Short mmCIF file of C-alpha atoms in Angstrom, two decimals:
data_model
loop_
_atom_site.label_atom_id
_atom_site.label_comp_id
_atom_site.label_asym_id
_atom_site.label_seq_id
_atom_site.Cartn_x
_atom_site.Cartn_y
_atom_site.Cartn_z
CA PRO A 24 0.56 -0.20 -0.04
CA MET A 25 0.86 4.03 -0.65
CA PRO A 26 2.65 5.02 2.52
CA TRP A 27 0.01 8.34 3.32
CA LEU A 28 -2.60 5.61 2.65
CA VAL A 29 -1.47 3.61 5.25
CA GLU A 30 -0.69 6.33 8.04
CA ALA A 31 -4.31 8.04 6.52
CA ASP A 32 -5.77 4.87 7.59
CA ALA A 33 -3.98 4.22 10.96
CA ALA A 34 -5.04 8.20 12.02
CA ALA A 35 -8.66 7.42 11.62
CA ARG A 36 -8.61 4.50 13.71
CA ARG A 37 -6.48 6.66 16.24
CA ILE A 38 -8.92 9.25 16.65
CA ALA A 39 -11.92 7.32 16.08
CA GLU A 40 -10.86 4.21 19.23
CA GLU A 41 -8.37 7.32 21.73
CA GLY A 42 -9.92 10.18 20.45
CA ILE A 43 -10.35 13.22 23.09
CA ASP A 44 -12.62 16.62 22.03
CA ALA A 45 -11.47 19.49 22.20
CA GLN A 46 -10.91 23.56 21.32
CA ALA A 47 -7.88 24.67 19.33
CA SER A 48 -7.67 28.54 18.11
CA VAL A 49 -7.01 29.48 14.03
CA THR A 50 -4.22 31.30 13.83
CA SER A 51 -4.02 31.31 10.22
CA THR A 52 -5.61 30.51 6.79
CA GLU A 53 -3.90 29.54 3.52
CA VAL A 54 -4.92 29.28 -0.30
CA THR A 55 -2.20 27.44 -2.36
CA SER A 56 -2.51 26.91 -6.48
CA SER A 57 -0.01 23.90 -8.08
CA SER A 58 1.69 25.01 -10.60
CA ARG A 59 2.99 21.87 -11.88
CA LYS A 60 2.30 22.05 -15.72
CA SER A 61 1.21 19.41 -17.93
CA ILE A 62 -1.80 19.69 -14.73
CA ARG A 63 -4.89 21.62 -14.00
CA LYS A 64 -4.33 23.39 -10.75
CA GLN A 65 -6.01 23.02 -7.78
CA ARG A 66 -5.94 25.50 -4.73
CA SER A 67 -5.24 23.82 -1.24
CA HIS A 68 -6.79 25.43 1.93
CA LYS A 69 -4.91 24.81 4.44
CA ILE A 70 -5.60 26.82 7.87
CA GLY A 71 -3.06 26.91 11.12
CA TYR A 72 -3.93 25.89 14.92
CA SER A 73 -2.57 25.73 18.29
CA LEU A 74 -3.67 23.38 21.23
CA THR A 75 -3.15 22.97 24.47
CA VAL A 76 -2.95 19.86 26.19
CA ASP A 77 -2.40 19.64 29.96
CA GLY A 78 -0.84 23.03 29.29
CA LYS A 79 1.24 22.08 26.69
CA THR A 80 0.53 23.95 23.55
CA TYR A 81 0.39 21.60 19.85
CA ALA A 82 -0.08 23.81 16.69
CA GLY A 83 0.40 23.03 13.22
CA LYS A 84 -0.87 23.41 9.68
CA GLU A 85 -3.82 21.13 8.42
CA THR A 86 -5.57 20.94 5.38
CA VAL A 87 -9.26 21.06 5.20
CA SER A 88 -12.29 21.41 2.02
CA ALA A 89 -12.58 25.08 0.42
CA GLU A 90 -16.13 23.97 2.32
CA TYR A 91 -14.24 24.35 5.86
CA PHE A 92 -12.24 26.82 5.48
CA GLN A 93 -15.81 28.88 3.89
CA THR A 94 -16.93 28.83 7.84
CA LEU A 95 -13.18 29.65 9.46
CA ARG A 96 -11.24 33.21 10.28
CA THR A 97 -8.24 33.62 11.93
CA GLY A 98 -8.56 34.23 16.06
CA ASP A 99 -11.95 31.34 15.59
CA LEU A 100 -12.55 28.45 18.39
CA ILE A 101 -12.50 25.34 16.44
CA PRO A 102 -13.90 21.91 17.99
CA VAL A 103 -11.06 19.30 17.13
CA ARG A 104 -10.50 15.51 17.75
CA TYR A 105 -6.37 14.38 18.90
CA TRP A 106 -4.73 10.78 19.89
CA THR A 107 -5.04 10.33 23.52
CA ARG A 108 -1.13 8.74 22.90
CA ASP A 109 -0.36 12.15 21.15
CA PRO A 110 -1.68 15.45 21.13
CA SER A 111 0.35 16.37 18.35
CA LEU A 112 -1.87 13.97 15.62
CA VAL A 113 -4.76 16.55 15.66
CA GLU A 114 -8.38 15.98 12.66
CA ILE A 115 -9.42 19.82 12.20
CA GLU A 116 -12.56 18.83 10.41
CA PRO A 117 -14.52 15.95 11.65
CA GLY A 118 -13.84 13.19 9.45
CA HIS A 119 -10.82 14.35 7.36
CA PHE A 120 -8.98 11.30 8.16
CA ALA A 121 -11.29 9.22 7.30
CA GLY A 122 -11.55 10.37 4.49
CA GLU A 123 -8.50 10.23 3.45
CA ALA A 124 -9.02 7.04 3.98
CA ARG A 125 -10.88 5.83 1.48
CA ILE A 126 -10.12 7.92 -1.90
CA GLY A 127 -6.43 6.14 -0.83
CA GLN A 128 -8.13 2.85 -1.06
CA PHE A 129 -10.20 4.39 -4.15
CA VAL A 130 -6.76 5.77 -5.78
CA ALA A 131 -5.16 2.44 -4.91
CA ALA A 132 -8.02 0.44 -6.80
CA ALA A 133 -7.95 2.47 -9.80
CA ALA A 134 -3.43 2.62 -9.45
CA PHE A 135 -4.03 -1.42 -9.67
CA GLY A 136 -6.45 -1.69 -12.52
CA PHE A 137 -4.30 0.90 -14.13
CA VAL A 138 -1.24 -0.94 -13.95
CA LEU A 139 -2.98 -3.90 -15.49
CA PHE A 140 -4.73 -2.77 -17.90
CA PHE A 141 -1.74 -1.41 -19.04
CA SER A 142 0.28 -5.34 -18.27
CA VAL A 143 -2.05 -6.84 -20.67
CA LEU A 144 -1.15 -4.14 -23.59
CA GLY A 145 2.52 -4.82 -22.46
CA TRP A 146 2.47 -8.49 -23.45
CA ARG A 147 0.11 -8.57 -25.82
CA TRP A 148 2.12 -6.57 -28.01
CA ALA A 149 5.34 -8.16 -27.16
CA SER A 150 3.56 -11.36 -28.74
CA ALA A 151 2.90 -9.19 -31.52
CA ALA A 152 6.03 -8.50 -32.19
CA ARG A 153 7.60 -12.12 -31.50
CA TRP A 154 5.24 -13.20 -34.29
CA MET A 155 6.26 -10.46 -36.36
CA VAL A 156 9.91 -10.84 -35.95
CA ARG A 157 9.44 -15.24 -36.67
CA ASN A 158 7.03 -14.48 -39.77
CA GLY A 159 7.06 -10.76 -41.16
CA VAL A 160 8.65 -9.39 -44.16
CA GLU A 161 10.64 -7.04 -44.51
CA ARG A 162 9.04 -3.53 -46.51
CA GLU A 163 10.15 0.51 -47.05
CA ALA A 164 8.51 3.22 -45.80
CA THR A 165 7.95 6.65 -45.07
CA VAL A 166 7.34 8.35 -42.97
CA LYS A 167 4.59 10.78 -42.79
CA ARG A 168 3.92 12.70 -39.66
CA GLN A 169 4.39 13.21 -35.93
CA VAL A 170 1.67 13.61 -33.80
CA GLY A 171 1.59 13.78 -29.98
CA ALA A 172 0.17 12.27 -27.51
CA TRP A 173 -2.12 13.79 -25.39
CA PHE A 174 0.42 14.09 -22.36
CA ASN A 175 3.52 15.08 -20.81
CA LEU A 176 5.95 13.72 -18.46
CA GLY A 177 7.51 17.12 -17.35
CA ASN A 178 9.05 18.57 -19.56
CA THR A 179 8.94 15.65 -21.98
CA ALA A 180 6.88 15.22 -25.13
CA PHE A 181 6.43 12.01 -26.20
CA HIS A 182 4.88 11.00 -29.97
CA ARG A 183 4.20 9.00 -33.16
CA ALA A 184 4.94 7.95 -35.89
CA HIS A 185 2.58 7.84 -38.67
CA TRP A 186 4.21 6.01 -41.62
CA GLN A 187 2.78 4.84 -45.01
CA ASP A 188 4.75 1.22 -46.98
CA SER A 189 5.64 1.25 -50.56
CA THR A 190 2.20 -0.85 -50.79
CA GLY A 191 0.09 1.78 -50.03
CA ALA A 192 -0.25 0.64 -46.16
CA THR A 193 -0.13 3.39 -43.05
CA GLY A 194 0.72 3.17 -39.96
CA GLN A 195 1.99 4.17 -36.66
CA THR A 196 4.39 3.82 -34.07
CA ARG A 197 4.51 3.60 -30.49
CA LEU A 198 5.37 6.14 -28.22
CA HIS A 199 8.61 7.88 -28.10
CA ARG A 200 10.39 10.87 -27.16
CA ALA A 201 9.46 13.32 -29.96
CA ARG A 202 13.47 14.00 -30.42
CA THR A 203 14.62 10.13 -30.95
CA LEU A 204 11.66 9.70 -33.52
CA PRO A 205 12.92 9.85 -37.62
CA GLY A 206 11.29 13.04 -39.08
CA ALA A 207 8.70 13.42 -41.99
CA GLY A 208 10.14 12.31 -45.55
CA SER A 209 12.55 9.92 -44.25
CA PRO A 210 13.16 5.99 -44.40
CA ILE A 211 11.94 3.78 -41.78
CA THR A 212 11.45 -0.52 -42.53
CA VAL A 213 8.83 -1.95 -40.72
CA LEU A 214 7.61 -5.32 -40.45
CA ALA A 215 4.70 -6.60 -42.54
CA ASP A 216 2.04 -9.59 -42.40
CA PRO A 217 2.41 -11.42 -45.93
CA ASP A 218 -1.48 -12.16 -45.63
CA GLY A 219 -2.03 -8.39 -44.06
CA LYS A 220 -4.30 -9.44 -41.09
CA ARG A 221 -1.55 -7.70 -39.04
CA PRO A 222 -0.97 -3.60 -38.39
CA ALA A 223 2.82 -4.42 -39.18
CA ILE A 224 5.54 -2.91 -36.97
CA TRP A 225 8.27 -0.19 -36.99
CA SER A 226 12.12 -2.02 -37.01
CA GLY A 227 12.89 0.79 -34.28
CA ASP A 228 9.97 -0.48 -32.08
CA LEU A 229 11.22 -3.85 -32.15
#
């Protein structure tokens, strides 16, 4: 499991089973926006708090929902719940840790499905490539254009090269970094099914 998922689940159990209700003071409010490229900007709402337990003060910042954030002002006293064994573990918004754990479980399940899906695709492509190496015939082809993928990884762009072979058949490469693909007009070699039942594969993909 992802570390933050384990932490959220553990925090939810501790607060639910061994938590005590108290009051904390709001010391600050803050809204930040992500600035990562290729990802829609998202706002994060955080509040600073101060909680005193048995004469000792615990201070920190926690992320809360936008709806809850709108109800708070610096200096407000708000109900919180802290873990009796370690008062630095504080739940500011009711159900926050449990909500994080549920979201984490959903994300973990989605990630597993994503990995499984692409594993199956990878296995099918590898099987097709092995067949083509054994049975395919070489043909000369010409790159017609490069087409960018709908995503980037950081500052790295990924493209496919679209080509047409000597018989007029067309095809495309797998995704590659744009600078590693042959440009439009470049000659390439592809492996084609003699019977025309399987899509041809660019030799550079093997």
